[in-house]
Coordinates of C-alpha atoms in Angstrom, one line a residue:
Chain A
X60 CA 66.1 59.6 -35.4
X61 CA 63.7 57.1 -36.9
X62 CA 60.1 57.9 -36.0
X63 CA 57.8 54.3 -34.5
X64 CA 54.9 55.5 -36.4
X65 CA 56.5 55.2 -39.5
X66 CA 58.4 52.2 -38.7
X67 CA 57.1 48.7 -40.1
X68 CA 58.6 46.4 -37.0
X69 CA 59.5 42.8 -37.2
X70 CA 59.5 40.1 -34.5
X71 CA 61.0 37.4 -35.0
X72 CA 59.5 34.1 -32.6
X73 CA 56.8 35.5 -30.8
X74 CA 57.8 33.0 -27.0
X75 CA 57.1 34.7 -23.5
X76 CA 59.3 37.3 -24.0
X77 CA 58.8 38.5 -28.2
X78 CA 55.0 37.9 -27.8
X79 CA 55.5 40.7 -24.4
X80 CA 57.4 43.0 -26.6
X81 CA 55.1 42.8 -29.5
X82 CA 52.3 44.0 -27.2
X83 CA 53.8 46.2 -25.7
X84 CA 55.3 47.6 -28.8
X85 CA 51.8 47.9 -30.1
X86 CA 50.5 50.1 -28.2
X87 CA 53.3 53.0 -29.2
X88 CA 51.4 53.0 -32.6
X89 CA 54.1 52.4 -35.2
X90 CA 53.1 51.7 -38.9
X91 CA 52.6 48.0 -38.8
X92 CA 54.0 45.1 -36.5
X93 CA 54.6 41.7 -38.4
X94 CA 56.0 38.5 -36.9
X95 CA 57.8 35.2 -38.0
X96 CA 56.7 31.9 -35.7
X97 CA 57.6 28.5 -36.8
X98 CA 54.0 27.6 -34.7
X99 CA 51.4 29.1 -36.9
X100 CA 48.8 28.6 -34.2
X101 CA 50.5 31.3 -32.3
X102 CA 50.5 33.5 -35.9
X103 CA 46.9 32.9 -35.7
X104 CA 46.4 33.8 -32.1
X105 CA 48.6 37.0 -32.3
X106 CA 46.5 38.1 -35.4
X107 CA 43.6 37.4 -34.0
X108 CA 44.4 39.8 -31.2
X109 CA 45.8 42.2 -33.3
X110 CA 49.2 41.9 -31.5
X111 CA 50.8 41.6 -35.2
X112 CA 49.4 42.8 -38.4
X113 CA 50.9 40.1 -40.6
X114 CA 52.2 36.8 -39.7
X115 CA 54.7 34.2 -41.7
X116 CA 55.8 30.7 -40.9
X117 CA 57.7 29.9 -43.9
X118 CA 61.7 31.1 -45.1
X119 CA 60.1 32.6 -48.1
X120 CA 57.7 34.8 -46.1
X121 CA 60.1 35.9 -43.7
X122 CA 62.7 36.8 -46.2
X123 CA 59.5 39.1 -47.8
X124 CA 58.9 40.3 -44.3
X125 CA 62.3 41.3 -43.5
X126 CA 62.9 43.2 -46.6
X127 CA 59.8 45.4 -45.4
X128 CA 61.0 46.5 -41.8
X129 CA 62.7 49.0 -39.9
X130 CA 63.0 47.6 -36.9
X131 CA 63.7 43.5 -36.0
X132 CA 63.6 42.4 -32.8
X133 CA 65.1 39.0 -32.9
X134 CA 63.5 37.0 -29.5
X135 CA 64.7 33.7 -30.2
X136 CA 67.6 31.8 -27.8
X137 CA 71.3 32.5 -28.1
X138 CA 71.8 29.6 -30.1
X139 CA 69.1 30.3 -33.0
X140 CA 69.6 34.2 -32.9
X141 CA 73.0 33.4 -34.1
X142 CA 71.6 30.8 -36.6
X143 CA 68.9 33.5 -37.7
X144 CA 71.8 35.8 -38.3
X145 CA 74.3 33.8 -40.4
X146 CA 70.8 32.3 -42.4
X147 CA 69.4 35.9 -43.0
X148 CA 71.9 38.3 -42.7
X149 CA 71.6 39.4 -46.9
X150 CA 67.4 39.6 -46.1
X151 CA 67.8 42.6 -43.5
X152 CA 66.6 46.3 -45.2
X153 CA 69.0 48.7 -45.6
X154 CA 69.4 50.9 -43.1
X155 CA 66.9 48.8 -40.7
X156 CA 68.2 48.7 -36.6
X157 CA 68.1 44.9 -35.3
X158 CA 67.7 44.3 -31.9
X159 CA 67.6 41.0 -30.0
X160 CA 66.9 39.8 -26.4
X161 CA 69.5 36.7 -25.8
X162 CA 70.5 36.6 -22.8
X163 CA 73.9 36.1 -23.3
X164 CA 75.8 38.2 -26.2
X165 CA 79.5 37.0 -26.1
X166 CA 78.6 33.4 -27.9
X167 CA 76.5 35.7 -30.5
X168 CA 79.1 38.2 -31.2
X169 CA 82.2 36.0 -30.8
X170 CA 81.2 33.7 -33.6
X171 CA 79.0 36.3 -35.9
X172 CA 82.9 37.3 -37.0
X173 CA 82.4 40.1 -40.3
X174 CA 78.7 38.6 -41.3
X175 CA 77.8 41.9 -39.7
X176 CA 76.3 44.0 -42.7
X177 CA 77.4 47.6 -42.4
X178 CA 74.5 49.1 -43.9
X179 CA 72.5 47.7 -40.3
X180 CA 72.5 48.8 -37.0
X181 CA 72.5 46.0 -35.1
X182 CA 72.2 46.9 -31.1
X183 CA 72.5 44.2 -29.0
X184 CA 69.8 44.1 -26.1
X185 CA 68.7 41.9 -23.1
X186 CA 65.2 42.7 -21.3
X187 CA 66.1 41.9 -17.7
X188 CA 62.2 40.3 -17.1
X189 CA 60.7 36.8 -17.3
X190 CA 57.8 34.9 -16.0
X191 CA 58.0 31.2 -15.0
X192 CA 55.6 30.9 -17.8
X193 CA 56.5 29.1 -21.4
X194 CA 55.6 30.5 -24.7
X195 CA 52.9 33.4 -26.6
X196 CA 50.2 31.7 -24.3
X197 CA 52.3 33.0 -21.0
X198 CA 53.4 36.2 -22.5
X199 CA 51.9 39.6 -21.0
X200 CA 54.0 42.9 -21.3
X201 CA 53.2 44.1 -17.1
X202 CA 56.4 42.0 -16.8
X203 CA 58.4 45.0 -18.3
X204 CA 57.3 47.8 -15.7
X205 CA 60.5 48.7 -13.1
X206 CA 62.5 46.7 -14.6
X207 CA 66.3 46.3 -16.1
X208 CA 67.3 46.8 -19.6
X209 CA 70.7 46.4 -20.6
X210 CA 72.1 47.3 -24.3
X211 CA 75.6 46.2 -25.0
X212 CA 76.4 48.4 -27.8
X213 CA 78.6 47.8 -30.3
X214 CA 81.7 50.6 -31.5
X215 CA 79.4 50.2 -34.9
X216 CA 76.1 51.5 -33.8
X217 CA 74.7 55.1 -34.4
X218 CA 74.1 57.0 -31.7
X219 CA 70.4 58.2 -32.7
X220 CA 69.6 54.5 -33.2
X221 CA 70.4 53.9 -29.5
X222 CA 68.2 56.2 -28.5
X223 CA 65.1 55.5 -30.8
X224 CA 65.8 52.0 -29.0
X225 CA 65.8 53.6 -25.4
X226 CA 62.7 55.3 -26.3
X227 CA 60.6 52.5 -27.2
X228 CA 62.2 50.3 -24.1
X229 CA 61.5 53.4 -21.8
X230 CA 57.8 53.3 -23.1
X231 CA 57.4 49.4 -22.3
X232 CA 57.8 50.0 -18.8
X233 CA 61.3 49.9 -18.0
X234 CA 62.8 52.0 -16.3
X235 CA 66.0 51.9 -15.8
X236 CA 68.8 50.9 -19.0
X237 CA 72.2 50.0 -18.8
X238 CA 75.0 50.4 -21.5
X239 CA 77.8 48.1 -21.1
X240 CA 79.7 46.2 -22.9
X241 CA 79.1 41.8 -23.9
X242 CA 81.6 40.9 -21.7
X243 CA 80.7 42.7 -18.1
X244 CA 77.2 41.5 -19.1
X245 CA 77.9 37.7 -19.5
X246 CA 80.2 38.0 -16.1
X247 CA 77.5 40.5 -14.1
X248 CA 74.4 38.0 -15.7
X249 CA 76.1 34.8 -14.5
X250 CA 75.4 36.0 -10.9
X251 CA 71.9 37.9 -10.9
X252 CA 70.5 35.5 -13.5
X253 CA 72.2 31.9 -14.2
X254 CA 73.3 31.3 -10.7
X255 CA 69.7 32.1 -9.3
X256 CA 68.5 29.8 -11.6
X257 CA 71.0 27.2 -10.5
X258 CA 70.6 27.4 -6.4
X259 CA 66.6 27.5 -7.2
X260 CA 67.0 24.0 -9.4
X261 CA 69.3 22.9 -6.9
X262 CA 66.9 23.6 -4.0
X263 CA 64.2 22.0 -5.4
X264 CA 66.4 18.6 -6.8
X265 CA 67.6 18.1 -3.2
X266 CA 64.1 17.6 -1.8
X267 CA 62.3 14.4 -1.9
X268 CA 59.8 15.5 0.7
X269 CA 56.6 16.5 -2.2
X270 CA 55.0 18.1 1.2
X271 CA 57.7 20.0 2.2
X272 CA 55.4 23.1 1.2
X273 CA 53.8 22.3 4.2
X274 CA 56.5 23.7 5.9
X275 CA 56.1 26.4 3.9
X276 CA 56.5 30.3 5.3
X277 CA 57.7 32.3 2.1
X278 CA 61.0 31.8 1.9
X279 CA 61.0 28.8 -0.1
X280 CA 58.0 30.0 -2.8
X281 CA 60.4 32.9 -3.1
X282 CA 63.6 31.3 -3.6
X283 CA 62.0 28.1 -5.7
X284 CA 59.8 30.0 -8.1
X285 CA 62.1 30.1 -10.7
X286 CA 63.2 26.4 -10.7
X287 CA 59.7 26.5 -13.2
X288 CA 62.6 26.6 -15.4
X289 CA 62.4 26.1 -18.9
X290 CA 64.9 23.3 -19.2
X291 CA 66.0 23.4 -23.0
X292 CA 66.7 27.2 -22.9
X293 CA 68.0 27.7 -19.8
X294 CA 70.5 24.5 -20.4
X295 CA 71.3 26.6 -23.3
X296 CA 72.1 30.0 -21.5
X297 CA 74.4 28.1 -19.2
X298 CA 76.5 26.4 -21.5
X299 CA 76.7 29.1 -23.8
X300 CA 78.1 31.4 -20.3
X301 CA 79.5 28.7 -18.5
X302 CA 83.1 29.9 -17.8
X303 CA 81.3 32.8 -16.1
X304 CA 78.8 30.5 -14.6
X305 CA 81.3 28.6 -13.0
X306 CA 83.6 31.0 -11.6
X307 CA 80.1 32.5 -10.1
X308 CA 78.7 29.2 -8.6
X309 CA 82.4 28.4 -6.6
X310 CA 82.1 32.0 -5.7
X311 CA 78.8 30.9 -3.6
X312 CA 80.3 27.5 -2.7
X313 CA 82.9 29.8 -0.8
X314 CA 80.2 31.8 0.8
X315 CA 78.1 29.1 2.0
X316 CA 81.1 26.9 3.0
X317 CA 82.3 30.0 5.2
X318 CA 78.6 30.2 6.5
X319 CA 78.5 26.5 7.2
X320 CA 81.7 26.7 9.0
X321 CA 80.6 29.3 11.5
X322 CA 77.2 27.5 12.5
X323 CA 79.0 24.1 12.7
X324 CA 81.7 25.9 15.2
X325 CA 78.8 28.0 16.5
X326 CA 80.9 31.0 16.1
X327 CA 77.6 33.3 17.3
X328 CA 79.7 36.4 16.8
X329 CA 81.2 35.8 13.8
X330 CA 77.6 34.5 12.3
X331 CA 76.0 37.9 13.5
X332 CA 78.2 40.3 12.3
X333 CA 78.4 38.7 9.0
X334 CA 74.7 38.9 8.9
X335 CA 74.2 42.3 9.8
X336 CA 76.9 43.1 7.1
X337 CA 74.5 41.1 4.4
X338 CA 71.9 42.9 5.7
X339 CA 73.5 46.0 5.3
X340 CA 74.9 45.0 1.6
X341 CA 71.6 44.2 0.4
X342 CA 69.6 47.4 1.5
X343 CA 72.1 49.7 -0.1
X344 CA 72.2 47.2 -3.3
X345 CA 68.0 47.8 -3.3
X346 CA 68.7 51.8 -3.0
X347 CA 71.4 52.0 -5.5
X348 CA 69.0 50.4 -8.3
X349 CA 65.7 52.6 -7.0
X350 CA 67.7 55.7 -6.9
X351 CA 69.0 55.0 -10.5
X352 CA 64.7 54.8 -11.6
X353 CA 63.6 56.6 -14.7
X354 CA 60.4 57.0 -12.9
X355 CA 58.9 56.1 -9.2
X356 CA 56.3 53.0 -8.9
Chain B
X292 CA 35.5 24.8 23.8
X293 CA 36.5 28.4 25.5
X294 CA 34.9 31.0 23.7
X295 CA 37.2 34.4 22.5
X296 CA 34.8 36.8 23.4
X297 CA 34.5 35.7 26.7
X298 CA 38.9 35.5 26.9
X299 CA 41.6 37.9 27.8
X300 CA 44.3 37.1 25.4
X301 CA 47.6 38.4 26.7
X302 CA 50.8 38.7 24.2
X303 CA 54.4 38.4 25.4
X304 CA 56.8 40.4 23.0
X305 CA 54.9 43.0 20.6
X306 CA 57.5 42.7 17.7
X307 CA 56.7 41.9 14.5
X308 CA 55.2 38.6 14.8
X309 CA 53.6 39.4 18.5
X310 CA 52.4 43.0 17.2
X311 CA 50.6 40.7 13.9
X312 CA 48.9 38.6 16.1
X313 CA 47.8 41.1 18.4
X314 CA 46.2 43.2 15.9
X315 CA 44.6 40.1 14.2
X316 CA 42.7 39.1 17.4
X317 CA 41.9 42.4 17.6
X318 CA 39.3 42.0 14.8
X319 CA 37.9 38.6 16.1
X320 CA 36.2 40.7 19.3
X321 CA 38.4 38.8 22.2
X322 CA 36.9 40.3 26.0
X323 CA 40.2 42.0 26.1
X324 CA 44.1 41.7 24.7
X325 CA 47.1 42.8 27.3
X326 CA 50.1 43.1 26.0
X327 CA 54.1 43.3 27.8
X328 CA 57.0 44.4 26.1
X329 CA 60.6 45.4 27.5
X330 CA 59.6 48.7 25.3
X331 CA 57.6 51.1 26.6
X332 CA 57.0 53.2 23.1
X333 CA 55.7 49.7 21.6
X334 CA 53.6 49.6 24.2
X335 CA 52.2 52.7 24.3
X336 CA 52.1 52.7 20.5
X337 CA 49.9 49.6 21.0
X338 CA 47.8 51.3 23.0
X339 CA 47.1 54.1 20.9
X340 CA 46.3 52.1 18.0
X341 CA 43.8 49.8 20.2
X342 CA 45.6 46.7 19.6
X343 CA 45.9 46.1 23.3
X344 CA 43.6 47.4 26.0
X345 CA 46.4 47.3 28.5
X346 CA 50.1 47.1 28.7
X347 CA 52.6 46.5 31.2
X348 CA 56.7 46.6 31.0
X349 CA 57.7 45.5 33.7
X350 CA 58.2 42.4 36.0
X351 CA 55.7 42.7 38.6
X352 CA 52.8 44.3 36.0
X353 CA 53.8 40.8 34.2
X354 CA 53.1 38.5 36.8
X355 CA 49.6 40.2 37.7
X356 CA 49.1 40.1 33.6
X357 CA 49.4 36.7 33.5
X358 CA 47.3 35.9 36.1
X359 CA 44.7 37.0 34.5
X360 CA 45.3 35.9 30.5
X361 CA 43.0 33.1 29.6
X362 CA 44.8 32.7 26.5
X363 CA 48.9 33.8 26.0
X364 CA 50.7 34.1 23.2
X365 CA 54.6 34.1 23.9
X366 CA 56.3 35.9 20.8
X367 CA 59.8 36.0 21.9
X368 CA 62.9 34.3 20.0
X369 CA 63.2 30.5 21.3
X370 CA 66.1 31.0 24.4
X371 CA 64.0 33.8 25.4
X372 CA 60.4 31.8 25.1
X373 CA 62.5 29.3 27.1
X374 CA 63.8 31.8 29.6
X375 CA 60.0 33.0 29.8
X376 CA 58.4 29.7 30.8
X377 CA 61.1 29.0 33.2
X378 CA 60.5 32.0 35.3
X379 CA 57.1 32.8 34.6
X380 CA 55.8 29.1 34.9
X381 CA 53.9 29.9 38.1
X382 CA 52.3 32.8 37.1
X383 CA 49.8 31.6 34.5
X384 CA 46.2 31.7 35.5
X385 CA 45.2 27.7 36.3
X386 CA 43.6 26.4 33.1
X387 CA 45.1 28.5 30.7
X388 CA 46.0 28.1 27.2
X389 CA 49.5 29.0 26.3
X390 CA 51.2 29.4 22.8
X391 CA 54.3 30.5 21.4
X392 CA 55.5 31.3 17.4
X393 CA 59.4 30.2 18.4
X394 CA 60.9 29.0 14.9
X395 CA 62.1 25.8 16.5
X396 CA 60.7 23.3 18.4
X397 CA 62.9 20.9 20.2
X398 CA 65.1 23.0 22.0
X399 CA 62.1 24.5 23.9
X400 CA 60.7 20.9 25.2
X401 CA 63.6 19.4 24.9
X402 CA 65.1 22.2 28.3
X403 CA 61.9 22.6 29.9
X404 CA 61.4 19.0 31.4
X405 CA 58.9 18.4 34.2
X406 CA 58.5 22.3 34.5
X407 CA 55.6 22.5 33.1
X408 CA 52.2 22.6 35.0
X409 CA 50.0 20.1 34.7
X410 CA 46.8 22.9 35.2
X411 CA 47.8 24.8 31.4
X412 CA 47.8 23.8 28.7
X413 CA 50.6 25.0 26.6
X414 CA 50.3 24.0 22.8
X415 CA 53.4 24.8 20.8
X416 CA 53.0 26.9 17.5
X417 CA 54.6 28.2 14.6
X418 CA 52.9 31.0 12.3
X419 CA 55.0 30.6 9.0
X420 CA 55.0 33.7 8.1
X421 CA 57.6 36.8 8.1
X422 CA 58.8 40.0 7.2
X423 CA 61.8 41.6 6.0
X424 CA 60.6 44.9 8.3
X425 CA 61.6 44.8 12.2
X426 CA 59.6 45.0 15.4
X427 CA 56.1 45.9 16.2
X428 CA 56.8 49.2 13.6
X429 CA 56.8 46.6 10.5
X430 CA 53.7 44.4 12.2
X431 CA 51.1 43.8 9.5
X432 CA 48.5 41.0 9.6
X433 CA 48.0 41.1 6.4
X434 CA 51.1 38.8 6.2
X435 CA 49.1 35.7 7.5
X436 CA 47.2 35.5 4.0
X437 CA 46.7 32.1 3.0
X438 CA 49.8 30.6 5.1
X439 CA 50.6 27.5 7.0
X440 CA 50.3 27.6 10.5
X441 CA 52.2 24.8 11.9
X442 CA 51.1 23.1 15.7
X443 CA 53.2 20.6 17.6
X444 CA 50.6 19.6 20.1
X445 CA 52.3 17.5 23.2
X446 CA 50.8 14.5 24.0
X447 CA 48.6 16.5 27.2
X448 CA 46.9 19.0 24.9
X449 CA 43.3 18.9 25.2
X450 CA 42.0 19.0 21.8
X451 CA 39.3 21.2 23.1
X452 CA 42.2 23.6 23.3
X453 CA 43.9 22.8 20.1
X454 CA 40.4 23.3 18.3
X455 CA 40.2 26.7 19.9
X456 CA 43.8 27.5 18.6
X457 CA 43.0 26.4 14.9
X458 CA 39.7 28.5 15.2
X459 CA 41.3 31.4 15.5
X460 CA 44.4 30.5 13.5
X461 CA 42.3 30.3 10.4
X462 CA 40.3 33.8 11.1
X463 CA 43.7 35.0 11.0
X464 CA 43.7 34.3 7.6
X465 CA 46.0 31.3 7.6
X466 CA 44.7 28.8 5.2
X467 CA 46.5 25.3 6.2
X468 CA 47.4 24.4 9.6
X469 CA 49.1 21.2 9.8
X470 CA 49.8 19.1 13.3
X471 CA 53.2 17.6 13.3
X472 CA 55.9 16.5 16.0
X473 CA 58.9 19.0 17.4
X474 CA 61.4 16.8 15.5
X475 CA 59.3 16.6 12.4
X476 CA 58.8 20.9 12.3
X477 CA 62.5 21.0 13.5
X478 CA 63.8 19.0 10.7
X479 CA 61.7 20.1 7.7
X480 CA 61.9 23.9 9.2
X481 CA 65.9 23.4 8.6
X482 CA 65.1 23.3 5.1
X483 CA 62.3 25.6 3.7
X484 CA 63.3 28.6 6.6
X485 CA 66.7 28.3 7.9
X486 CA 68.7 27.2 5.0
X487 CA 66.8 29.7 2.8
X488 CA 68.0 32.2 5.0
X489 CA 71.5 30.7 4.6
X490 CA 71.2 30.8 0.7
X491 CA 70.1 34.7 0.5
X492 CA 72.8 35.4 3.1
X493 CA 75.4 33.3 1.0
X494 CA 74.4 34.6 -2.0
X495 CA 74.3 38.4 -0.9
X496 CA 77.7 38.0 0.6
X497 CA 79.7 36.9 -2.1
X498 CA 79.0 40.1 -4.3
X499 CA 80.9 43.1 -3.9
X500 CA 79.3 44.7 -6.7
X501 CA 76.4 47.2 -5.0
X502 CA 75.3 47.9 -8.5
X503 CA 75.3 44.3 -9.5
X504 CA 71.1 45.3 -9.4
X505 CA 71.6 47.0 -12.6
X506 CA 71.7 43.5 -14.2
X507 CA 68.7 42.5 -12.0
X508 CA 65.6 40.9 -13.6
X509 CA 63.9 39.9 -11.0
X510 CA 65.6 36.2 -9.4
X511 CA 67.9 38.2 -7.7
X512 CA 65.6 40.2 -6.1
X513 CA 63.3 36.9 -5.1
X514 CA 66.5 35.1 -3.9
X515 CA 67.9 37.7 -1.5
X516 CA 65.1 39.7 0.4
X517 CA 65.0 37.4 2.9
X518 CA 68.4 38.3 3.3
X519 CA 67.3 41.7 5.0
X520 CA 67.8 39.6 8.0
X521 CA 67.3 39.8 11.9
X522 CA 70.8 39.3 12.6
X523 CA 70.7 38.2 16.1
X524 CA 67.1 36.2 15.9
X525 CA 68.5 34.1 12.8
X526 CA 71.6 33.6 14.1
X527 CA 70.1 31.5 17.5
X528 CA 67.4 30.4 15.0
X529 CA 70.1 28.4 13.4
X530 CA 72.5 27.5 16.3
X531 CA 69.2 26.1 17.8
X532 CA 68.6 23.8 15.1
X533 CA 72.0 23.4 14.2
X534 CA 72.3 19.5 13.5
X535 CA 69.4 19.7 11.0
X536 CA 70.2 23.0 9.3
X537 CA 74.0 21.2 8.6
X538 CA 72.3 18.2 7.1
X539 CA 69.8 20.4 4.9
X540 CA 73.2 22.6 3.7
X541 CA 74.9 19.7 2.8
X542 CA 72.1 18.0 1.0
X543 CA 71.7 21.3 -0.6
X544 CA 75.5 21.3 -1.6
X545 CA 75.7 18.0 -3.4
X546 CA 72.8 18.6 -6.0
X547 CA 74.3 22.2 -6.1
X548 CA 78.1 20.1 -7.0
X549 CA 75.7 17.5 -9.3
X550 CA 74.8 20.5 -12.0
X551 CA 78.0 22.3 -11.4
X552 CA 79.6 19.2 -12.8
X553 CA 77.0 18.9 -15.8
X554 CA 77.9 22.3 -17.5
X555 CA 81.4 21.6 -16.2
X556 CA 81.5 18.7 -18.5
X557 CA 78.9 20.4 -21.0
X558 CA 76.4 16.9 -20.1
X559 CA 73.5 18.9 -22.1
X560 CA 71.3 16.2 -22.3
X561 CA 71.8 15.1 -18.3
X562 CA 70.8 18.4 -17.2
X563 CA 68.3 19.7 -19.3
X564 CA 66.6 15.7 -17.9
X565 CA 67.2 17.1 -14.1
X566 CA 65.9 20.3 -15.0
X567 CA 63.2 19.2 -16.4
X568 CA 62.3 16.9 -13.5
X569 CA 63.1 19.5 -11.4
X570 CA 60.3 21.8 -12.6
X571 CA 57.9 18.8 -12.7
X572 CA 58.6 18.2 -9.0
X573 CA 58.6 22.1 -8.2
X574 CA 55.1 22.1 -9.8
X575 CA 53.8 19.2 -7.9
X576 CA 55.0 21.1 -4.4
X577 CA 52.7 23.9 -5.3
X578 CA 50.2 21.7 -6.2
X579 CA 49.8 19.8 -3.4
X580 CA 49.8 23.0 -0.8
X581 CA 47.2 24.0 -3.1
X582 CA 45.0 21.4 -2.5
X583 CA 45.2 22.2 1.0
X584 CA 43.9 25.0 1.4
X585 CA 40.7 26.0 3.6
X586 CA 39.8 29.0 1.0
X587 CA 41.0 29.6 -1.7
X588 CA 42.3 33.1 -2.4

């Protein structure tokens, strides 16, 4: 297994969620951290705070820099993570692991095809933590601890390199990781992920009230939060997921409309039982995932 | 203006919400707090922890309770707050101040008609705050943190009265309280408590999967705790309120069927525009609730 202190690794766009990693990635020590930005004032800010080591903005430096490491993690959308592979693929060392963080993996690895190199391991990832935050400015790697990490593993991949990956996830704070394959991830991240972000948007569009949060008890904080969304990207992960997406959103529709139905007919019974059965779902749903922890809180 | 140390608050119902308060006057030095509950372990739990100085539980040990409260605090559900005025209503010591936390408004005043006694002054309020816990065993002031207490004062409140209420509202630690009508709470309540509720519930319930929380990263989690719901409380809570809550679901339905259609028919442009404006306007929400706080955290 390959060692982090004698691993130079690359990241390549340092946004919310590569500029997290990176820090978190440097305190496991490895040889050197280097990073690729198109913004050099983010370069300059994650040099300055010793977050990276070296810094490029430019195609000529980044094909230098990838050369060099042993370890890429590409944080950049779906979209561009598949640009960044079919652009760089030939630049990758030999033998180096790559990584990313889209989250969604059938678009990437439908249309990769054989670009694949077979001297790489590349080993699919998605951190399953955010922040309603945008960009290196918002990033801050507490947003790791307790949470989700899901691999999706390709037939390809060493086994030793899935666990020098595991290791350094485990050490970011996460705590519990998931192998599974593209597909159940873009069908299972539809619901806990895109559809969220949908309701919350959809929450927030159908109120024209701008002091409704006087009215305020939790509830809607809590459910609204992430309607912070970061239009461009999140546009993004629902198109590229959006058979998924869809099938998940009339799934709700038929929940809701079932829900309507018993309040409109006040059905009291019905409405209780069906309540105390959610209620019921959702604890064990919480206990399932805590029981599953690497490590208690 | 009464004065709270020279008051004997008594509190009707010591679950969650009656136990909170109780052990929030507790620390602002009141002459003396009396509490009933149907439970006698609550109450003696009460006891032992000093929250109350004395309980009763029964229906004669109520009446002589409340002839003696200067200030009450009815923390029941709203049929049973109705219930409670209706048979206690000649009970209350003459000049008293009366309360309640019921989660809607109309259906109260809307039943009680010419009941009420012209020698109290009842002033209708609504803590919004909450717990996924149960009972007087999850009661925690701590919940009443920075916020909004909501007041519906009838037109016969003395604002003596409703100045003594705010008083101690805000050394509960609520940060905004905000005057309004029945109709007015009842209406926007519909849509930042009850159809939240609705939502987590909707959402919970149309997943089978109990380890869908292995793909969880956090929105799920936000979306659906409020889905650990009181059964039976939510379920009046919304057949109480039912017109409004119907209106706020379908509002909520036809943005939710607006962005379905967008990544239906892959409108990129249309929805990363909504989402965009969406985040905007979720901003400005927060913003202005902000703004309107006493102290700031």
């Amino acid at each position: 297994m390959k060692k982090l202190q004698d691993s130079i690794v690359g990241f390549i766009g340092l946004g919310l969620m590569g500029g997290a990693l990176a820090m978190g990635l440097r305190k496991q020590g490895p040889k050197k951290i280097t990073g690729y930005d198109i913004n050099s004032e983010v370069i300059e800010k994650a040099l300055n705070q010793s977050v990276i080591d070296e810094g490029v903005t430019d195609s000529q430096g980044l094909q230098q820099m990838l050369a060099a490491c042993d370890l890429v993690f590409i944080c950049l959308s779906p979209m561009d993570a598949l640009a960044f592979l079919a652009l760089y693929m030939e630049d990758f060392k030999p033998g180096a692991i790559i990584t990313d963080i889209a989250g969604v993996k059938g678009v990437i690895f439908n249309n990769l095809g054989n670009l694949l190199r077979k001297d790489i391991d590349f080993i699919p990832g998605h951190p399953m933590a955010g922040s309603e935050k945008e960009g290196y400015g918002g990033a801050d790697d507490r947003i790791f601890q307790n949470r989700n990490y899901i691999l999706t593993p390709l037939p390809s991949n060493q086994p030793e390199n899935i666990a020098f990956i595991r290791e350094i996830v485990t050490a970011l704070g996460f705590n519990h990781i998931v192998e599974t394959t593209c597909a159940i991830h873009d069908e299972k991240i539809a619901f806990t992920s895109q559809l969220c972000h949908v309701i919350a948007a959809a929450l927030v569009d159908c109120e024209d009230d701008l002091s409704i949060t006087d009215f305020e008890g939790g509830s809607f904080g809590d459910l609204t939060r992430i309607a912070m969304i970061n239009a461009p990207m999140w546009t993004e992960l629902f198109m590229c997921n959006r058979k998924n997406l869809l099938n998940q959103v009339e799934k709700f529709e038929a929940s809701l409309a079932i829900m309507k139905a018993m309040i409109k007919a006040e059905e009291k019974t019905e409405l209780i039982d069906r309540l105390t059965a959610v209620r019921k779902k959702r604890v064990i749903m919480g206990e399932i995932r805590d029981a599953k922890s690497l490590k208690k809180k």
